[in-house]
Amino acid sequence: MLKLGKYEFEEDLEKSSLTVSVGDRENGSEWNIDCVFLKSAYDGEMVSPQIIINNIHTKKYDIRKFAGEKFSTGNVAESDQREDSLYLFEHEPFIKIKVKILAVEGERAHITCKGTAVEDGYASPVKAVKFTWDCWLPFVVKGLDMSGYGGALKGVSENQKVVGIHGFGQAKTEDLDRYEEESGYRFPKDYKEFLLNVNGGFPECKDNYVNENVF
């Protein structure tokens, strides 16, 4: 729930996420937030706010240990340089902001945020609005672009990183059998066992490596 002045907005979780770009033990990772809120009334107008907090570096590389991560800015210049913003009528920088990841459970992260944002940068004087935000956001995990860290991962330049899976639950044997019968395709035994066990899923970062030649 976002409390923006005296107004409240619910998150549109289908369009929102905490994105984690997972790196390695040496270079750490990056995380950012993009949250869109459902349209509701604000000062006589219907608006759909959005909070954007761009890449934040952390030394952590295991998303299960991201609880406790926090970030803050203390003036408009910092937010403007990072292009962090609150969209209300248009994108405006934060005056100050504090954000923290309280917990990571399954495929969600508990985020809290509070601060002050520019409401109308064209007003004279500039209008500001205080806000608080508390939400469980779905998270997206992707690989960190290592080009900014001097190229290949040190010590594992000939290896590929492999991640575990947060499963979506178990597939049903009868569903797989029906698909095989209707398609004429037979699943490899190990892939069929994989589907019966986790049925695809969401990657979790683990410190595992395997030589790329096995691929």
mmCIF file of C-alpha atoms in Angstrom:
data_model
loop_
_atom_site.group_PDB
_atom_site.id
_atom_site.type_symbol
_atom_site.label_atom_id
_atom_site.label_comp_id
_atom_site.label_asym_id
_atom_site.label_seq_id
_atom_site.Cartn_x
_atom_site.Cartn_y
_atom_site.Cartn_z
ATOM 1 C CA MET A 1 0.000 0.000 0.000
ATOM 2 C CA LEU A 2 1.300 3.431 -0.987
ATOM 3 C CA LYS A 3 0.198 6.319 1.241
ATOM 4 C CA LEU A 4 0.766 9.499 -0.726
ATOM 5 C CA GLY A 5 -0.233 12.421 1.445
ATOM 6 C CA LYS A 6 -3.818 11.639 2.465
ATOM 7 C CA TYR A 7 -4.386 9.288 -0.494
ATOM 8 C CA GLU A 8 -3.798 5.519 -0.744
ATOM 9 C CA PHE A 9 -2.943 3.331 -3.734
ATOM 10 C CA GLU A 10 -2.807 -0.443 -4.190
ATOM 11 C CA GLU A 11 0.036 -2.052 -6.134
ATOM 12 C CA ASP A 12 -0.495 -3.528 -9.597
ATOM 13 C CA LEU A 13 1.645 -6.603 -8.926
ATOM 14 C CA GLU A 14 1.407 -7.844 -12.514
ATOM 15 C CA LYS A 15 3.378 -4.772 -13.618
ATOM 16 C CA SER A 16 5.702 -4.431 -10.624
ATOM 17 C CA SER A 17 8.856 -6.139 -9.415
ATOM 18 C CA LEU A 18 12.068 -6.074 -7.474
ATOM 19 C CA THR A 19 14.653 -7.048 -10.098
ATOM 20 C CA VAL A 20 17.909 -8.626 -8.940
ATOM 21 C CA SER A 21 20.863 -8.838 -11.345
ATOM 22 C CA VAL A 22 22.928 -11.605 -9.778
ATOM 23 C CA GLY A 23 26.693 -11.399 -10.043
ATOM 24 C CA ASP A 24 29.376 -13.395 -8.275
ATOM 25 C CA ARG A 25 31.217 -13.519 -4.955
ATOM 26 C CA GLU A 26 33.760 -10.897 -6.046
ATOM 27 C CA ASN A 27 31.519 -8.319 -7.739
ATOM 28 C CA GLY A 28 28.243 -8.762 -5.873
ATOM 29 C CA SER A 29 24.876 -7.964 -7.436
ATOM 30 C CA GLU A 30 22.519 -5.108 -8.258
ATOM 31 C CA TRP A 31 18.851 -4.589 -7.486
ATOM 32 C CA ASN A 32 16.210 -2.112 -8.585
ATOM 33 C CA ILE A 33 12.508 -1.455 -8.030
ATOM 34 C CA ASP A 34 9.763 -0.603 -10.492
ATOM 35 C CA CYS A 35 6.297 -0.502 -8.951
ATOM 36 C CA VAL A 36 3.103 0.582 -10.713
ATOM 37 C CA PHE A 37 -0.013 1.375 -8.692
ATOM 38 C CA LEU A 38 -3.654 0.942 -9.627
ATOM 39 C CA LYS A 39 -5.444 4.054 -10.836
ATOM 40 C CA SER A 40 -7.264 5.954 -8.133
ATOM 41 C CA ALA A 41 -8.297 9.488 -7.208
ATOM 42 C CA TYR A 42 -5.654 12.032 -6.215
ATOM 43 C CA ASP A 43 -6.558 15.657 -5.569
ATOM 44 C CA GLY A 44 -9.570 15.484 -7.891
ATOM 45 C CA GLU A 45 -7.810 13.583 -10.703
ATOM 46 C CA MET A 46 -7.489 9.893 -11.553
ATOM 47 C CA VAL A 47 -3.818 8.899 -11.548
ATOM 48 C CA SER A 48 -1.722 5.736 -11.663
ATOM 49 C CA PRO A 49 1.472 6.445 -9.658
ATOM 50 C CA GLN A 50 4.766 4.679 -10.277
ATOM 51 C CA ILE A 51 7.901 4.383 -8.126
ATOM 52 C CA ILE A 52 11.202 3.830 -9.936
ATOM 53 C CA ILE A 53 14.419 3.211 -7.998
ATOM 54 C CA ASN A 54 17.298 2.339 -10.306
ATOM 55 C CA ASN A 55 20.275 0.007 -9.834
ATOM 56 C CA ILE A 56 21.670 -0.298 -6.326
ATOM 57 C CA HIS A 57 24.887 -2.249 -5.847
ATOM 58 C CA THR A 58 25.306 -4.825 -3.086
ATOM 59 C CA LYS A 59 28.144 -7.170 -2.170
ATOM 60 C CA LYS A 60 25.612 -9.962 -1.729
ATOM 61 C CA TYR A 61 25.143 -12.499 -4.511
ATOM 62 C CA ASP A 62 22.572 -14.827 -2.948
ATOM 63 C CA ILE A 63 19.032 -13.440 -3.158
ATOM 64 C CA ARG A 64 18.006 -15.431 -0.093
ATOM 65 C CA LYS A 65 20.303 -13.159 1.930
ATOM 66 C CA PHE A 66 18.988 -9.850 0.586
ATOM 67 C CA ALA A 67 16.949 -9.167 3.724
ATOM 68 C CA GLY A 68 18.410 -6.087 5.375
ATOM 69 C CA GLU A 69 19.512 -4.414 2.133
ATOM 70 C CA LYS A 70 18.758 -0.699 2.248
ATOM 71 C CA PHE A 71 19.334 2.460 0.269
ATOM 72 C CA SER A 72 18.733 6.175 0.714
ATOM 73 C CA THR A 73 19.205 9.526 -0.980
ATOM 74 C CA GLY A 74 19.084 12.877 0.742
ATOM 75 C CA ASN A 75 18.418 15.478 -1.939
ATOM 76 C CA VAL A 76 16.919 16.114 -5.355
ATOM 77 C CA ALA A 77 20.326 16.194 -7.068
ATOM 78 C CA GLU A 78 21.085 12.595 -6.041
ATOM 79 C CA SER A 79 17.716 11.288 -7.228
ATOM 80 C CA ASP A 80 17.900 13.344 -10.413
ATOM 81 C CA GLN A 81 21.355 12.000 -11.255
ATOM 82 C CA ARG A 82 20.237 8.402 -10.657
ATOM 83 C CA GLU A 83 16.904 9.050 -12.428
ATOM 84 C CA ASP A 84 14.977 7.728 -9.434
ATOM 85 C CA SER A 85 11.462 9.105 -9.599
ATOM 86 C CA LEU A 86 7.851 9.134 -8.510
ATOM 87 C CA TYR A 87 5.424 9.367 -11.404
ATOM 88 C CA LEU A 88 2.218 11.137 -10.465
ATOM 89 C CA PHE A 89 1.366 13.624 -13.204
ATOM 90 C CA GLU A 90 4.812 13.168 -14.728
ATOM 91 C CA HIS A 91 8.156 11.808 -13.523
ATOM 92 C CA GLU A 92 9.555 13.902 -10.668
ATOM 93 C CA PRO A 93 12.659 13.231 -8.508
ATOM 94 C CA PHE A 94 12.603 12.300 -4.849
ATOM 95 C CA ILE A 95 13.669 14.970 -2.375
ATOM 96 C CA LYS A 96 14.720 12.231 0.029
ATOM 97 C CA ILE A 97 13.988 8.534 0.218
ATOM 98 C CA LYS A 98 14.768 5.504 2.388
ATOM 99 C CA VAL A 99 14.070 2.011 1.069
ATOM 100 C CA LYS A 100 14.729 -1.351 2.727
ATOM 101 C CA ILE A 101 14.258 -5.027 1.909
ATOM 102 C CA LEU A 102 12.855 -6.499 5.109
ATOM 103 C CA ALA A 103 12.507 -10.129 4.028
ATOM 104 C CA VAL A 104 12.741 -12.504 1.068
ATOM 105 C CA GLU A 105 10.360 -15.446 1.052
ATOM 106 C CA GLY A 106 9.732 -17.720 -1.924
ATOM 107 C CA GLU A 107 9.348 -15.489 -4.966
ATOM 108 C CA ARG A 108 8.514 -12.284 -3.080
ATOM 109 C CA ALA A 109 10.362 -9.579 -1.198
ATOM 110 C CA HIS A 110 8.970 -7.390 1.577
ATOM 111 C CA ILE A 111 9.819 -3.761 0.755
ATOM 112 C CA THR A 112 9.323 -0.641 2.842
ATOM 113 C CA CYS A 113 9.952 2.861 1.625
ATOM 114 C CA LYS A 114 9.364 6.368 2.905
ATOM 115 C CA GLY A 115 10.365 9.856 1.959
ATOM 116 C CA THR A 116 9.378 13.046 0.204
ATOM 117 C CA ALA A 117 8.969 13.533 -3.532
ATOM 118 C CA VAL A 118 8.399 16.463 -5.844
ATOM 119 C CA GLU A 119 4.693 16.565 -6.635
ATOM 120 C CA ASP A 120 4.727 19.460 -9.107
ATOM 121 C CA GLY A 121 8.085 20.744 -10.316
ATOM 122 C CA TYR A 122 6.475 23.543 -12.314
ATOM 123 C CA ALA A 123 4.788 25.123 -9.301
ATOM 124 C CA SER A 124 6.414 28.101 -7.623
ATOM 125 C CA PRO A 125 7.430 27.250 -5.026
ATOM 126 C CA VAL A 126 7.853 23.581 -5.969
ATOM 127 C CA LYS A 127 5.147 21.393 -4.399
ATOM 128 C CA ALA A 128 6.275 18.338 -2.440
ATOM 129 C CA VAL A 129 4.434 15.365 -0.992
ATOM 130 C CA LYS A 130 5.408 12.929 1.778
ATOM 131 C CA PHE A 131 4.814 9.212 1.287
ATOM 132 C CA THR A 132 5.185 5.799 2.883
ATOM 133 C CA TRP A 133 5.023 2.468 1.106
ATOM 134 C CA ASP A 134 4.882 -1.111 2.399
ATOM 135 C CA CYS A 135 4.494 -4.057 0.012
ATOM 136 C CA TRP A 136 5.404 -7.637 -0.855
ATOM 137 C CA LEU A 137 6.792 -7.387 -4.405
ATOM 138 C CA PRO A 138 7.415 -10.291 -6.776
ATOM 139 C CA PHE A 139 11.056 -10.450 -7.758
ATOM 140 C CA VAL A 140 12.751 -11.139 -11.065
ATOM 141 C CA VAL A 141 16.249 -12.629 -11.193
ATOM 142 C CA LYS A 142 18.638 -12.202 -14.102
ATOM 143 C CA GLY A 143 22.370 -12.377 -14.728
ATOM 144 C CA LEU A 144 24.492 -9.316 -14.024
ATOM 145 C CA ASP A 145 26.161 -7.751 -17.068
ATOM 146 C CA MET A 146 29.789 -8.282 -16.108
ATOM 147 C CA SER A 147 31.206 -6.002 -18.844
ATOM 148 C CA GLY A 148 31.444 -3.188 -16.310
ATOM 149 C CA TYR A 149 33.487 -5.366 -13.973
ATOM 150 C CA GLY A 150 36.424 -6.143 -16.219
ATOM 151 C CA GLY A 151 35.048 -9.004 -18.283
ATOM 152 C CA ALA A 152 34.893 -12.664 -17.313
ATOM 153 C CA LEU A 153 34.385 -13.802 -13.740
ATOM 154 C CA LYS A 154 37.716 -14.137 -12.011
ATOM 155 C CA GLY A 155 38.645 -17.756 -11.407
ATOM 156 C CA VAL A 156 35.704 -19.187 -13.354
ATOM 157 C CA SER A 157 36.342 -17.824 -16.858
ATOM 158 C CA GLU A 158 35.831 -21.284 -18.362
ATOM 159 C CA ASN A 159 32.731 -22.035 -16.389
ATOM 160 C CA GLN A 160 29.042 -21.286 -16.550
ATOM 161 C CA LYS A 161 27.057 -20.420 -13.474
ATOM 162 C CA VAL A 162 24.175 -22.743 -12.699
ATOM 163 C CA VAL A 163 21.254 -21.767 -10.487
ATOM 164 C CA GLY A 164 18.750 -23.778 -8.543
ATOM 165 C CA ILE A 165 15.012 -23.643 -9.124
ATOM 166 C CA HIS A 166 12.124 -22.449 -6.996
ATOM 167 C CA GLY A 167 9.586 -24.919 -8.397
ATOM 168 C CA PHE A 168 6.062 -24.079 -9.515
ATOM 169 C CA GLY A 169 4.790 -27.294 -7.920
ATOM 170 C CA GLN A 170 4.564 -30.796 -9.316
ATOM 171 C CA ALA A 171 3.231 -31.686 -12.744
ATOM 172 C CA LYS A 172 0.741 -34.546 -12.950
ATOM 173 C CA THR A 173 1.745 -37.824 -14.556
ATOM 174 C CA GLU A 174 -1.598 -38.065 -16.377
ATOM 175 C CA ASP A 175 -1.073 -34.610 -17.931
ATOM 176 C CA LEU A 176 2.368 -35.552 -19.221
ATOM 177 C CA ASP A 177 1.071 -38.891 -20.530
ATOM 178 C CA ARG A 178 -1.802 -37.155 -22.325
ATOM 179 C CA TYR A 179 0.560 -34.639 -23.915
ATOM 180 C CA GLU A 180 2.851 -37.415 -25.123
ATOM 181 C CA GLU A 181 -0.092 -39.300 -26.599
ATOM 182 C CA GLU A 182 -1.567 -36.257 -28.349
ATOM 183 C CA SER A 183 1.723 -34.815 -29.633
ATOM 184 C CA GLY A 184 3.557 -38.024 -30.431
ATOM 185 C CA TYR A 185 6.546 -36.621 -28.552
ATOM 186 C CA ARG A 186 8.179 -38.551 -25.710
ATOM 187 C CA PHE A 187 9.830 -36.614 -22.911
ATOM 188 C CA PRO A 188 13.392 -37.666 -22.007
ATOM 189 C CA LYS A 189 13.275 -39.569 -18.732
ATOM 190 C CA ASP A 190 15.304 -37.029 -16.753
ATOM 191 C CA TYR A 191 13.216 -34.092 -18.049
ATOM 192 C CA LYS A 192 9.998 -35.906 -17.201
ATOM 193 C CA GLU A 193 11.275 -36.498 -13.672
ATOM 194 C CA PHE A 194 12.173 -32.798 -13.479
ATOM 195 C CA LEU A 195 8.627 -31.750 -14.449
ATOM 196 C CA LEU A 196 7.116 -34.169 -11.963
ATOM 197 C CA ASN A 197 9.361 -32.728 -9.266
ATOM 198 C CA VAL A 198 9.313 -28.930 -9.801
ATOM 199 C CA ASN A 199 7.377 -28.333 -13.080
ATOM 200 C CA GLY A 200 9.685 -25.510 -14.148
ATOM 201 C CA GLY A 201 10.031 -22.528 -11.893
ATOM 202 C CA PHE A 202 11.975 -19.477 -10.833
ATOM 203 C CA PRO A 203 15.784 -19.371 -10.515
ATOM 204 C CA GLU A 204 17.468 -18.958 -7.173
ATOM 205 C CA CYS A 205 21.103 -17.990 -6.881
ATOM 206 C CA LYS A 206 23.447 -20.654 -5.578
ATOM 207 C CA ASP A 207 27.226 -20.730 -5.584
ATOM 208 C CA ASN A 208 27.494 -23.608 -8.075
ATOM 209 C CA TYR A 209 29.538 -23.810 -11.247
ATOM 210 C CA VAL A 210 29.934 -26.403 -13.969
ATOM 211 C CA ASN A 211 32.423 -26.516 -16.834
ATOM 212 C CA GLU A 212 30.846 -25.192 -20.038
ATOM 213 C CA ASN A 213 32.091 -28.207 -22.000
ATOM 214 C CA VAL A 214 29.326 -30.323 -20.476
ATOM 215 C CA PHE A 215 26.837 -28.256 -22.491
#
